[in-house]
Coordinates of C-alpha atoms in Angstrom, one line a residue:
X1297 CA -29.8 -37.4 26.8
X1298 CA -31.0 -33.9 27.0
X1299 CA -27.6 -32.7 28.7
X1300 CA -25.7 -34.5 26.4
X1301 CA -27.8 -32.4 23.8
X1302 CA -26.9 -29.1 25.0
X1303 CA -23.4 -29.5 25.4
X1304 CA -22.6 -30.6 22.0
X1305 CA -25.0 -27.9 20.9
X1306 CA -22.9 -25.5 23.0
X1307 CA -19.2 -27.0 21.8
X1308 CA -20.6 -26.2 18.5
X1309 CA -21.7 -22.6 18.6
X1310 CA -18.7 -22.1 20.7
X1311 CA -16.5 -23.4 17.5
X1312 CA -18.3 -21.5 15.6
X1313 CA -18.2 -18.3 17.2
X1314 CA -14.8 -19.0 17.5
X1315 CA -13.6 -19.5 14.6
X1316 CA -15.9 -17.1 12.7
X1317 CA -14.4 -14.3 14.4
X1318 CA -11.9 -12.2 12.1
X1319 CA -8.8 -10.2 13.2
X1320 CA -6.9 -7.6 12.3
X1321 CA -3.9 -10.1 12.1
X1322 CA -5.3 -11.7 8.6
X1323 CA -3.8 -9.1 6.7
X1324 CA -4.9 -6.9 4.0
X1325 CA -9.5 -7.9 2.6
X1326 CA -9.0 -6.5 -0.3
X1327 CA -6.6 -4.6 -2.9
X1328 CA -7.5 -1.3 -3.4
X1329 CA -6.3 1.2 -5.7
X1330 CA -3.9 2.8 -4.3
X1331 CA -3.7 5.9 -2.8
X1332 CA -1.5 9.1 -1.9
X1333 CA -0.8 10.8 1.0
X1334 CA 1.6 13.9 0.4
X1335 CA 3.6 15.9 2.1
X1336 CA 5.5 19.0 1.2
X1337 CA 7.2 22.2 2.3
X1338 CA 5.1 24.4 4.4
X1339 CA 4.6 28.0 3.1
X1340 CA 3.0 31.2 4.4
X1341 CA 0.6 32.0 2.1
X1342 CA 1.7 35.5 0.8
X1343 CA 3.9 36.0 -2.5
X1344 CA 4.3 34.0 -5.8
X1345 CA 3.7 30.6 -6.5
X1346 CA 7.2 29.7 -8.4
X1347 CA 9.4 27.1 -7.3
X1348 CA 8.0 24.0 -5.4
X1349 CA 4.3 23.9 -6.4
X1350 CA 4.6 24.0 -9.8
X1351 CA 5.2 19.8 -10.0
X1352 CA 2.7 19.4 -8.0
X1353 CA 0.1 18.6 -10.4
X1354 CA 1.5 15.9 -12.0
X1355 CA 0.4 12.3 -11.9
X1356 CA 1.9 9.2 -10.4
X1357 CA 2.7 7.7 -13.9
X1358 CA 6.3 6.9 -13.3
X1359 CA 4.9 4.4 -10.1
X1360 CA 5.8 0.7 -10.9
X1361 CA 5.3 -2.5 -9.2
X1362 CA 8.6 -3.8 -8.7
X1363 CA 11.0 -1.2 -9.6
X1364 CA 11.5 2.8 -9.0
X1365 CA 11.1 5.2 -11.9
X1366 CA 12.4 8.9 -12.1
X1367 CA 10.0 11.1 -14.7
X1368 CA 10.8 15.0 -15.5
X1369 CA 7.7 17.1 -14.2
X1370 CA 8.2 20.7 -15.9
X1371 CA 10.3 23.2 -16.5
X1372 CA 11.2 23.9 -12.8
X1373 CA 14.2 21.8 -12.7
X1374 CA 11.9 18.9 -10.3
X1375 CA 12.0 15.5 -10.9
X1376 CA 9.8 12.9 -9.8
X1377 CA 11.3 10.2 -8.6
X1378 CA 9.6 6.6 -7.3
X1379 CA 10.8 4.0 -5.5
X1380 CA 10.5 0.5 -5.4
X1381 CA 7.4 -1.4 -3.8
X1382 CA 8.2 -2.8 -0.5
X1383 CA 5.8 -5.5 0.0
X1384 CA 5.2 -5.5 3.8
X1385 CA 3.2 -8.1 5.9
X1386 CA 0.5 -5.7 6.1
X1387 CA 0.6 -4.5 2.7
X1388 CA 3.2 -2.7 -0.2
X1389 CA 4.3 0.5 0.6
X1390 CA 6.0 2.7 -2.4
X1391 CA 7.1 6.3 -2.0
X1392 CA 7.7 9.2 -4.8
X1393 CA 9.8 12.3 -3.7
X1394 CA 10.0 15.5 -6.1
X1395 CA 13.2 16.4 -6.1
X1396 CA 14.2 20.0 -6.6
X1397 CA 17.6 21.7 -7.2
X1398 CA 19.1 18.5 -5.3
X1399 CA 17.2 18.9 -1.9
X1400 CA 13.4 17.0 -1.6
X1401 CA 11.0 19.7 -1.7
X1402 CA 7.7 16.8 -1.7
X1403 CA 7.1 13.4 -0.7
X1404 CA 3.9 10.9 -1.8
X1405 CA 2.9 8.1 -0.6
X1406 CA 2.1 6.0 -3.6
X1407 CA 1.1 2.6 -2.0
X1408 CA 0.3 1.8 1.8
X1409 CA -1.7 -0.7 4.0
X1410 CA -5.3 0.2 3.9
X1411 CA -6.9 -3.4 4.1
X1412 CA -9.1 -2.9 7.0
X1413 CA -9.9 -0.2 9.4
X1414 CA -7.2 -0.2 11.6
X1415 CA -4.7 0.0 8.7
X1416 CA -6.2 3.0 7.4
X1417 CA -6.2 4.6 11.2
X1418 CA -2.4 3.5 12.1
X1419 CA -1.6 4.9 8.2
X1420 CA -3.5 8.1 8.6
X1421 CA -1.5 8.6 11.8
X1422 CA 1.8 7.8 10.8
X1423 CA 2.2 8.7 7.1
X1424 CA 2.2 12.5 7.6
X1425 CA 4.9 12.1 10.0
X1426 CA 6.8 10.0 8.0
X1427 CA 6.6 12.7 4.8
X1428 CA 7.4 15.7 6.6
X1429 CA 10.2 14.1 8.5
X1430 CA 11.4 13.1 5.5
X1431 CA 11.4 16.6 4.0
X1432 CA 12.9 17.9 6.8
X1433 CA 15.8 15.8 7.3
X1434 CA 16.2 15.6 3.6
X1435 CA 17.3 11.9 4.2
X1436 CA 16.4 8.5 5.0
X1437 CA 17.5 9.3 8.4
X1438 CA 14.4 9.4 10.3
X1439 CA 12.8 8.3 13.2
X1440 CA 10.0 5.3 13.0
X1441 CA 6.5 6.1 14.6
X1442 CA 5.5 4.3 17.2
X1443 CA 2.2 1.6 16.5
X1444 CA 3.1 1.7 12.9
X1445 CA 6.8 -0.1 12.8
X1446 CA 5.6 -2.5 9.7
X1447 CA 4.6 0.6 7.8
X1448 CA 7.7 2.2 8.7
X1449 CA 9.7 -0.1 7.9
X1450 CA 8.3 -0.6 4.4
X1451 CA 8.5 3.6 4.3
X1452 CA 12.3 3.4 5.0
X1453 CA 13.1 0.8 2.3
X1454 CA 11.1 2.4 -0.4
X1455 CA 12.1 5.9 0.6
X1456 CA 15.9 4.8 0.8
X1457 CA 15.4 2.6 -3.3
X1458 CA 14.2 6.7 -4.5
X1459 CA 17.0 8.7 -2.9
X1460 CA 19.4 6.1 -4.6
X1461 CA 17.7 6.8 -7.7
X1462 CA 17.9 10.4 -6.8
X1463 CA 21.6 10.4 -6.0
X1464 CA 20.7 12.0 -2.8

């Protein structure tokens, strides 16, 4: 009696334990606000302060849920323009450029996966290198980092929705 006792006490925490435990794989606890992650030209710090900083102070009122916007931001010639959400597994992801005299002089990161811990680590990673590839190669033509391909994906498809909207 007693051993039969202890095992079904033992099956039971087992269960328990198992299927208490929570993984990463669950998806997204909770729905943040979202955030921004930018990225833009890099400048030696000497000399004016005309040309690409001067949208930089603009807010993120031309993000949507579903569908890009484009917005003026001054009287540089920059537009800001956003693209559509991509809802990921993990998450949306929704990228703004500014747009200046036709070439992409700053990207943001409007929306990204930052349910849990290891989102926000993968995300702090790879979203830099995203943006400033993206400046650089002025295009959607960019290479995906590695441990972040859900991210990236969802990167590429709202990047690519803004640069149609840009006519780039």
């Amino acid at each position: 009696m007693r051993r039969i006792a202890l095992f079904v006490l033992s099956t039971l925490s087992t269960l328990v334990l198992l299927f208490g435990y929570s993984t990463s794989t669950s998806g997204p606890l909770s729905t943040s606000a979202p955030t921004s992650i930018q990225s833009g030209p890099v400048t030696s710090g000497s000399g004016s302060s005309s040309g690409s900083s001067s949208g930089s102070g603009s807010g993120s009122s031309g993000s949507s849920a579903s569908g890009g916007t484009a917005s003026g931001s001054g009287s540089s010639g920059s537009t800001e323009v956003t693209g559509s959400v991509a809802n990921t597994q993990w998450g949306p992801v929704q990228v703004q450029l500014t747009v200046a005299n036709g070439t992409i002089s700053k990207v943001s990161v409007l929306q990204y996966p930052s349910g849990n811990g290891r989102d926000q680590e993968i995300n702090d990673y790879a979203l830099p290198i995203l943006t400033q590839e993206t400046v650089d190669a002025q295009s959607a033509q960019i290479d995906m980092v590695s441990g972040a391909t859900v991210t990236s994906n969802g990167y590429l498809e709202s990047l690519q929705s803004a640069l149609d909207q840009a006519k780039l």
